Short mmCIF file of C-alpha atoms and ligand atoms in Angstrom, two decimals:
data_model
loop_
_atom_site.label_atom_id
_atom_site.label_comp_id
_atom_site.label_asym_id
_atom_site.label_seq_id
_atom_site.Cartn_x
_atom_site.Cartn_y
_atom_site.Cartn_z
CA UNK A 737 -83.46 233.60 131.78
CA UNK A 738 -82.15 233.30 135.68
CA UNK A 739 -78.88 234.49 135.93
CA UNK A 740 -76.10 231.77 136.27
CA UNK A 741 -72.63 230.75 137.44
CA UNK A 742 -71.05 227.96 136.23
CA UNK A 743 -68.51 225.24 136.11
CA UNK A 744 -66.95 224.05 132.74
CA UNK A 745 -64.73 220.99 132.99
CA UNK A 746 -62.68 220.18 130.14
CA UNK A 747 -63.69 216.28 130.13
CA UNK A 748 -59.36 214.98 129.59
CA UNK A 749 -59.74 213.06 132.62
CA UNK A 750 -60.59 212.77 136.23
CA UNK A 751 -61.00 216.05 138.12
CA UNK A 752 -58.71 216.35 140.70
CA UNK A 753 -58.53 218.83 144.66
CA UNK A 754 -57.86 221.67 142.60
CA UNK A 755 -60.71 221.00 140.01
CA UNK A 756 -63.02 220.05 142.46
CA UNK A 757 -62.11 223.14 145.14
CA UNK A 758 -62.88 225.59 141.91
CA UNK A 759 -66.18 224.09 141.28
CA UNK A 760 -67.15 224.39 145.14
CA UNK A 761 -66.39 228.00 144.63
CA UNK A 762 -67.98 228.47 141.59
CA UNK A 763 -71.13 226.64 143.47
CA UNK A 764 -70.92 228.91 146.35
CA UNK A 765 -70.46 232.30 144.62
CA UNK A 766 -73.22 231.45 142.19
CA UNK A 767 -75.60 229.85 144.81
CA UNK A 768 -74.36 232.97 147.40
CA UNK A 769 -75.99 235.20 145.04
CA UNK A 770 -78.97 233.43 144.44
CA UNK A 771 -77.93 232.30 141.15
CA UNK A 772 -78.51 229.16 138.88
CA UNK A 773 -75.65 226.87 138.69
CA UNK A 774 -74.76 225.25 135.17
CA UNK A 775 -72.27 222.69 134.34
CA UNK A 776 -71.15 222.76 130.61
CA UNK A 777 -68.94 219.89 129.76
CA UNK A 778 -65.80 221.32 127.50
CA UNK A 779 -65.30 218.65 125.02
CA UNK A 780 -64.29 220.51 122.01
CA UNK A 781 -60.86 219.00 122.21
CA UNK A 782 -58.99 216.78 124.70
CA UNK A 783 -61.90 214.52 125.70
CA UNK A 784 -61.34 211.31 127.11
CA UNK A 785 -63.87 208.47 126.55
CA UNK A 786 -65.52 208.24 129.97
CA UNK A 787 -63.78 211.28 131.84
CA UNK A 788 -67.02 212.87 131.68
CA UNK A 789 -69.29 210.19 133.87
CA UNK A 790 -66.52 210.38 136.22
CA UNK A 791 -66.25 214.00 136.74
CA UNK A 792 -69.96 214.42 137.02
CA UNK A 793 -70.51 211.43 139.91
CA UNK A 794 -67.14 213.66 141.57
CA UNK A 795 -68.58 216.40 141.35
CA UNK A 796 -72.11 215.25 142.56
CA UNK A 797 -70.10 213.59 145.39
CA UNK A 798 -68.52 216.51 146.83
CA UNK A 799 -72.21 218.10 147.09
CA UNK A 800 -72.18 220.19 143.84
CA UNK A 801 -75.63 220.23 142.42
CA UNK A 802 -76.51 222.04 139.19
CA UNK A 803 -79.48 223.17 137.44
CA UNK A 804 -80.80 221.57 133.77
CA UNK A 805 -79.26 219.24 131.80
CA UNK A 806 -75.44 219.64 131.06
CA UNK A 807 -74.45 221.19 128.06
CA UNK A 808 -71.98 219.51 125.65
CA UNK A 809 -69.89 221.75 123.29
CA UNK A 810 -70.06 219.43 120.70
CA UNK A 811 -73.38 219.74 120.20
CA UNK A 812 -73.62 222.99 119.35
CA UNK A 813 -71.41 223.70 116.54
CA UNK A 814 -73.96 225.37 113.96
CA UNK A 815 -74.25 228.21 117.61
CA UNK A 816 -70.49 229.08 117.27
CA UNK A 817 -70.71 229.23 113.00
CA UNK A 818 -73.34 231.46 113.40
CA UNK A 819 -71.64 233.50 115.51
CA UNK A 820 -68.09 233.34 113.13
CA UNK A 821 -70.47 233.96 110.31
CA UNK A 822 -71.41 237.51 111.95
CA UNK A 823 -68.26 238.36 112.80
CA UNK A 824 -66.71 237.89 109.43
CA UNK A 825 -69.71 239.73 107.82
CA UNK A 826 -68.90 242.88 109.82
CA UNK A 827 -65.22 242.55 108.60
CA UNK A 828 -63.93 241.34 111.75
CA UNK A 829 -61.79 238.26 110.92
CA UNK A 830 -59.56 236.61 108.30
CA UNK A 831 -58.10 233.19 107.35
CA UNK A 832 -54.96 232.10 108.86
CA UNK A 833 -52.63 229.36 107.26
CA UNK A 834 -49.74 229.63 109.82
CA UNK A 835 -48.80 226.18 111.89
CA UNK A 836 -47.73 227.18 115.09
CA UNK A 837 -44.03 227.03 114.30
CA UNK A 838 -44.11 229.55 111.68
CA UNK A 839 -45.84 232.15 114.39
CA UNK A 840 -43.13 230.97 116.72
CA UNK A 841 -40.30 232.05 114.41
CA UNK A 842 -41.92 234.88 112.92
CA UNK A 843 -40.88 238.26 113.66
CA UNK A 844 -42.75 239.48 116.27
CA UNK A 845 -44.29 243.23 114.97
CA UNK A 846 -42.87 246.15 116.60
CA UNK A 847 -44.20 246.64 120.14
CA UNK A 848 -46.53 243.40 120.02
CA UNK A 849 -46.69 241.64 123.18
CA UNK A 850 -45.11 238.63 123.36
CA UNK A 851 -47.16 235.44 122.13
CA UNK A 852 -49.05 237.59 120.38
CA UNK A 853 -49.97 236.59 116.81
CA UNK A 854 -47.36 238.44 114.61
CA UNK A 855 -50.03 238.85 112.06
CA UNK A 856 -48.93 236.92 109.02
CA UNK A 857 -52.46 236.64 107.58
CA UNK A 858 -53.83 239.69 108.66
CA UNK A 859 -53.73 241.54 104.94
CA UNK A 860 -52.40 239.08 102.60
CA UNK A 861 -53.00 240.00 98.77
CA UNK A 862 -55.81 238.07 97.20
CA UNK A 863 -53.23 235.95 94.66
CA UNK A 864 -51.01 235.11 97.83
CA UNK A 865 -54.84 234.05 99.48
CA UNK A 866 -55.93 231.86 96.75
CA UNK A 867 -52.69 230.28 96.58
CA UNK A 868 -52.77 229.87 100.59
CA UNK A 869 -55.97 228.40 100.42
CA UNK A 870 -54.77 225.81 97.91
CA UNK A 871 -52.21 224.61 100.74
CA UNK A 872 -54.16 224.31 103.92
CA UNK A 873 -57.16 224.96 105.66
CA UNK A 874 -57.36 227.81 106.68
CA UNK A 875 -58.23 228.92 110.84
CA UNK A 876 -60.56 231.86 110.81
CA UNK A 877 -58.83 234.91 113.68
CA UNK A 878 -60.61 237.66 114.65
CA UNK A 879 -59.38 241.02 113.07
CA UNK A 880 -58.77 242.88 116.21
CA UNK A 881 -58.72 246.49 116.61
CA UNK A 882 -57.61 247.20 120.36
CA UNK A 883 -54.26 246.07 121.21
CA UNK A 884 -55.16 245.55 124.91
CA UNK A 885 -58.57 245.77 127.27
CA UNK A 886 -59.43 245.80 130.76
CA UNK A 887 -61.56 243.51 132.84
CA UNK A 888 -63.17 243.60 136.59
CA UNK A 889 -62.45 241.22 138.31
CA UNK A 890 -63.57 240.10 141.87
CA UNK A 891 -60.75 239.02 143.00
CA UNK A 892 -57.83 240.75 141.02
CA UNK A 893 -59.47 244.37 141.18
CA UNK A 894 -58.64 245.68 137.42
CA UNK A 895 -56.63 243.63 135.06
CA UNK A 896 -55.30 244.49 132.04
CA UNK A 897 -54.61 241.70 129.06
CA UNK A 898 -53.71 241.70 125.53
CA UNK A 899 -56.47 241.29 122.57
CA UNK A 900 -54.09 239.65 120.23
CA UNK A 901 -55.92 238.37 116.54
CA UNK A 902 -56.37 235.12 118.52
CA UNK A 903 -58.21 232.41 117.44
CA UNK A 904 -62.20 232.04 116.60
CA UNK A 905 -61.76 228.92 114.29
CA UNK A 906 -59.22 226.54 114.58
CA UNK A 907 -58.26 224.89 110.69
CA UNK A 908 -59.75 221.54 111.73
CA UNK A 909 -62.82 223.77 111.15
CA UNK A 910 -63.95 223.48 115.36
CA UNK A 911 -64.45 226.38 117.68
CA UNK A 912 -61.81 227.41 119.34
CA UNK A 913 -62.56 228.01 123.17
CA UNK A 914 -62.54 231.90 123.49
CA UNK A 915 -65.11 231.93 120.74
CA UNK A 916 -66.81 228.77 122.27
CA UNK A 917 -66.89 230.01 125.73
CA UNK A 918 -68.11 233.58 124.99
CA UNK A 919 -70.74 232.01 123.42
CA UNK A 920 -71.94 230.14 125.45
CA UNK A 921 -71.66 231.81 128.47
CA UNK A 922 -73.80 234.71 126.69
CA UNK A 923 -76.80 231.89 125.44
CA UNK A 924 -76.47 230.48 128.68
CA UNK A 925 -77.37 233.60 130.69
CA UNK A 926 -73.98 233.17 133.00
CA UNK A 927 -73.08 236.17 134.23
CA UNK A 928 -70.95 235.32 136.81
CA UNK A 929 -67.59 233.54 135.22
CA UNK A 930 -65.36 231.41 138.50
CA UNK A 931 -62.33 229.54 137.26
CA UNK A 932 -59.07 228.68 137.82
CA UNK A 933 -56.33 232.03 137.71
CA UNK A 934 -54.80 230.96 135.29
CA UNK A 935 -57.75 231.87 132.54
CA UNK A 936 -56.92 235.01 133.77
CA UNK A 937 -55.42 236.48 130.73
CA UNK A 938 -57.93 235.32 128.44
CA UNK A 939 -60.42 237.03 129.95
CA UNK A 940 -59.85 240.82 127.89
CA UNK A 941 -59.98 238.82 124.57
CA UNK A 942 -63.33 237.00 126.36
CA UNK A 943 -64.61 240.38 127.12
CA UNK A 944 -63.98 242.01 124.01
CA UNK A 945 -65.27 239.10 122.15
CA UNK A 946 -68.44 239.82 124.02
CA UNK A 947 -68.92 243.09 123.20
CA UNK A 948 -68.27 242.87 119.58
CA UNK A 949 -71.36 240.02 119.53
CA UNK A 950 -73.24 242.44 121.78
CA UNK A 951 -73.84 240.34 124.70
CA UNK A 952 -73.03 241.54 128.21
CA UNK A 953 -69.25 240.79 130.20
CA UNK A 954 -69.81 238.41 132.74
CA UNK A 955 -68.51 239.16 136.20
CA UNK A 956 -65.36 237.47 136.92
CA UNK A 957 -63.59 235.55 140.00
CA UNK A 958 -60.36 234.32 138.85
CA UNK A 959 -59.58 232.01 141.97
CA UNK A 960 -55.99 230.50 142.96
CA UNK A 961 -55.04 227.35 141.53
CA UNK A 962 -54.49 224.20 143.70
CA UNK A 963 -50.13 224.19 143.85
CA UNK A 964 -48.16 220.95 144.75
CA UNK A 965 -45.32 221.24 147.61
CA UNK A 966 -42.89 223.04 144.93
CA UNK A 967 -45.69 225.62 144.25
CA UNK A 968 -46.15 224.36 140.93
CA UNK A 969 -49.65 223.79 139.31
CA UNK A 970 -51.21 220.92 141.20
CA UNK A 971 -51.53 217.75 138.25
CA UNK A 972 -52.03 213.96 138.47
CA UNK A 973 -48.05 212.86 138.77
CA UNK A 974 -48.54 214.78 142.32
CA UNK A 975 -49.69 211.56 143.74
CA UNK A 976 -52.91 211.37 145.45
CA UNK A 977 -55.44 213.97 144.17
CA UNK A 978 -58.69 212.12 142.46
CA UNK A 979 -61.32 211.22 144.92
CA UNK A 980 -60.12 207.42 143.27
CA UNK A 981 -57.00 208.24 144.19
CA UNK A 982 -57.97 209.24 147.84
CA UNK A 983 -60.80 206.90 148.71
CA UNK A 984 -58.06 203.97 148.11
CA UNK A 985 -55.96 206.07 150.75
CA UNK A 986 -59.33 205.64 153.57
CA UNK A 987 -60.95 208.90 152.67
CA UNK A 988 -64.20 209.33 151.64
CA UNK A 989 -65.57 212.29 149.43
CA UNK A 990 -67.08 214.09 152.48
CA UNK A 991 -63.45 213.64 154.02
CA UNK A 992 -61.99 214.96 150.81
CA UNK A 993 -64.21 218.52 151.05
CA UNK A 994 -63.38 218.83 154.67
CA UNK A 995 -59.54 219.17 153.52
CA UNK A 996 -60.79 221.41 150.63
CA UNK A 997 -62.13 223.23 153.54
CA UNK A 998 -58.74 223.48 155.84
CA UNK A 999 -57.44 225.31 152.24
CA UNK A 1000 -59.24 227.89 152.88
CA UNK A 1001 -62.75 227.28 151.98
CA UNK A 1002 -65.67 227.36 154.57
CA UNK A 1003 -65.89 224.16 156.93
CA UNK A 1004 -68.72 221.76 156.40
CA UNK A 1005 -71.50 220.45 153.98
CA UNK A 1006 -71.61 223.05 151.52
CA UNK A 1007 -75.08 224.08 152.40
CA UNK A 1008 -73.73 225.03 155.94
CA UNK A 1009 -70.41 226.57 154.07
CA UNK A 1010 -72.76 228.76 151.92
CA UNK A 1011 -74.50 230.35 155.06
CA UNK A 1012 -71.09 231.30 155.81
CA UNK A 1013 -69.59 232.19 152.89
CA UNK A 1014 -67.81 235.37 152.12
CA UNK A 1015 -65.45 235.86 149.08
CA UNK A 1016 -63.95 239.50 150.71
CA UNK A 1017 -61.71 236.98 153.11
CA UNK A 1018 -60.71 234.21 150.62
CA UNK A 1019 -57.08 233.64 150.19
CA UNK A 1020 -55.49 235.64 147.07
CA UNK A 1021 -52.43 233.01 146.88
CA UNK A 1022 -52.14 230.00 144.95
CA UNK A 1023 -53.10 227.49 148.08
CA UNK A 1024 -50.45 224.22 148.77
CA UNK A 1025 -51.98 220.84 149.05
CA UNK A 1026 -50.19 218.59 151.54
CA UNK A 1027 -50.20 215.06 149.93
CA UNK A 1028 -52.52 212.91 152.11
N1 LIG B 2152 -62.68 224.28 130.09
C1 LIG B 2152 -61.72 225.12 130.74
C2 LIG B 2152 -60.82 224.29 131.62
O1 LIG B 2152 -61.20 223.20 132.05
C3 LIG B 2152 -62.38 226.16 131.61
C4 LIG B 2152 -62.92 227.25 130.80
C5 LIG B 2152 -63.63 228.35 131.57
O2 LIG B 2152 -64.01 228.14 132.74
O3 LIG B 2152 -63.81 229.39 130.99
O4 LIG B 2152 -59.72 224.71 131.89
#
């Protein structure tokens, strides 16, 4: 299998600067390193019908190309059982019936990091299980032994995150994404993970998922999120940021990357920004966009 980087939209609607500047870096530091490039659409909750057609033709527009067919998360449920069903026979998760209020007002254990899972479930006795069980479905969390672990990253240098019990089933019996993503990231041969900074902190539980299911930790780039005037996280209500949005404004999707580009990425078609790309000199701050 080549190595890979990749791009994984959730499909919740259209992608917008900051989406689209995160994939053109994912592109370049995959395709800079003679890597494949693979999309994987994210549709394991908040899809919208249609949001994926539209972020592929953005995508395409902007001059991201990608190898194979696209991979849907929803088709590959029985690959993230399989992988529950290994974890739980080496002892390494339990059921959970706590709604997210009753982790919110639980004690939180001595020490624990906050939003960590105050680990309710973690060793209830087998009466207080069956009668659980006969109350709601049950969420399936991994059993984790480390409290914290430490990830590379290309950007960051070392960064340290908490392994909570997070996760690996959610009680609507789908894969939750740190199970999902680990994955498929692993089946996928990507190596090379470039996203958003804000997946930051999910990246030790990512890592430590991986080496419990024995598949190698990707290299990581967490990049600088797209910020509106205010500095907050760029989002639709910041006006015009959706190549729809911009091309009624007079500029084109060529127009649109050129901007990308005065933020900090390299000038040009991204063939000619590849031959110049270096990710030793990008920006380590959340970069502003300037409403058009
Ligand atoms: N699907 C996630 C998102 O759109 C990205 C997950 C990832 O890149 O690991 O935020």
């Amino acid at each position: 299998m080549t190595a890979a980087g990749r791009f994984a939209p959730s499909p919740s609607g259209d992608l917008h600067v900051g989406n689209l500047r995160t994939a053109i870096l994912a592109w370049l530091f995959a395709r800079s390193t003679g890597r494949d490039f693979l999309l994987r659409v994210e549709d394991l909750d908040r899809a919208r019908a249609g949001a994926e057609a539209g972020q592929l033709r953005d995508l395409a527009a902007v001059g991201v190309t990608w190898d194979g067919a696209v991979v849907r998360q929803t088709d590959r449920g029985d690959v993230y059982a399989e992988a529950i069903s290994r974890l739980a026979a080496a002892g390494l998760t339990y059921e959970c019936f706590c709604t997210r209020r009753e982790i919110q007002e639980a004690p939180s254990a001595p020490h624990a990091p906050q939003g960590a899972y105050p680990g309710t479930c973690r060793n209830l006795e087998p009466a207080e299980l069956e009668f659980k069980r006969s109350t709601r479905p049950a969420a399936v969390r991994l059993r984790s032994s480390v409290p914290v672990n430490t990830v590379r990253d290309v950007l960051h240098g070392e960064f340290t995150g908490v392994v909570d019990d997070f996760v690996l089933r959610r009680n609507d019996g789908v894969a939750a994404y740190n199970l999902a993503v680990v994955v498929d990231d692993a089946a996928q041969g990507v190596d090379q993970v470039v996203r958003g900074d804000d997946l930051l902190p999910s990246a030790p539980r990512q890592a430590h998922l991986c080496s419990l299911l024995g598949v190698p930790v990707p290299e990581y780039a967490h990049v600088p999120l797209v910020v509106n005037r205010d500095g907050v996280r760029l989002a639709k209500r910041d006006g015009a940021v959706t190549l729809g949005d911009l091309a009624l404004k007079g500029l084109s999707a060529d127009g649109v990357r050129d901007l990308l580009g005065s933020l900090g990425l390299p000038a040009g078609t991204l063939a000619q920004a590849l031959s110049v790309f270096d990710p030793a000199v990008l920006p380590r701050n959340p970069w502003i966009w300037q409403e058009v």
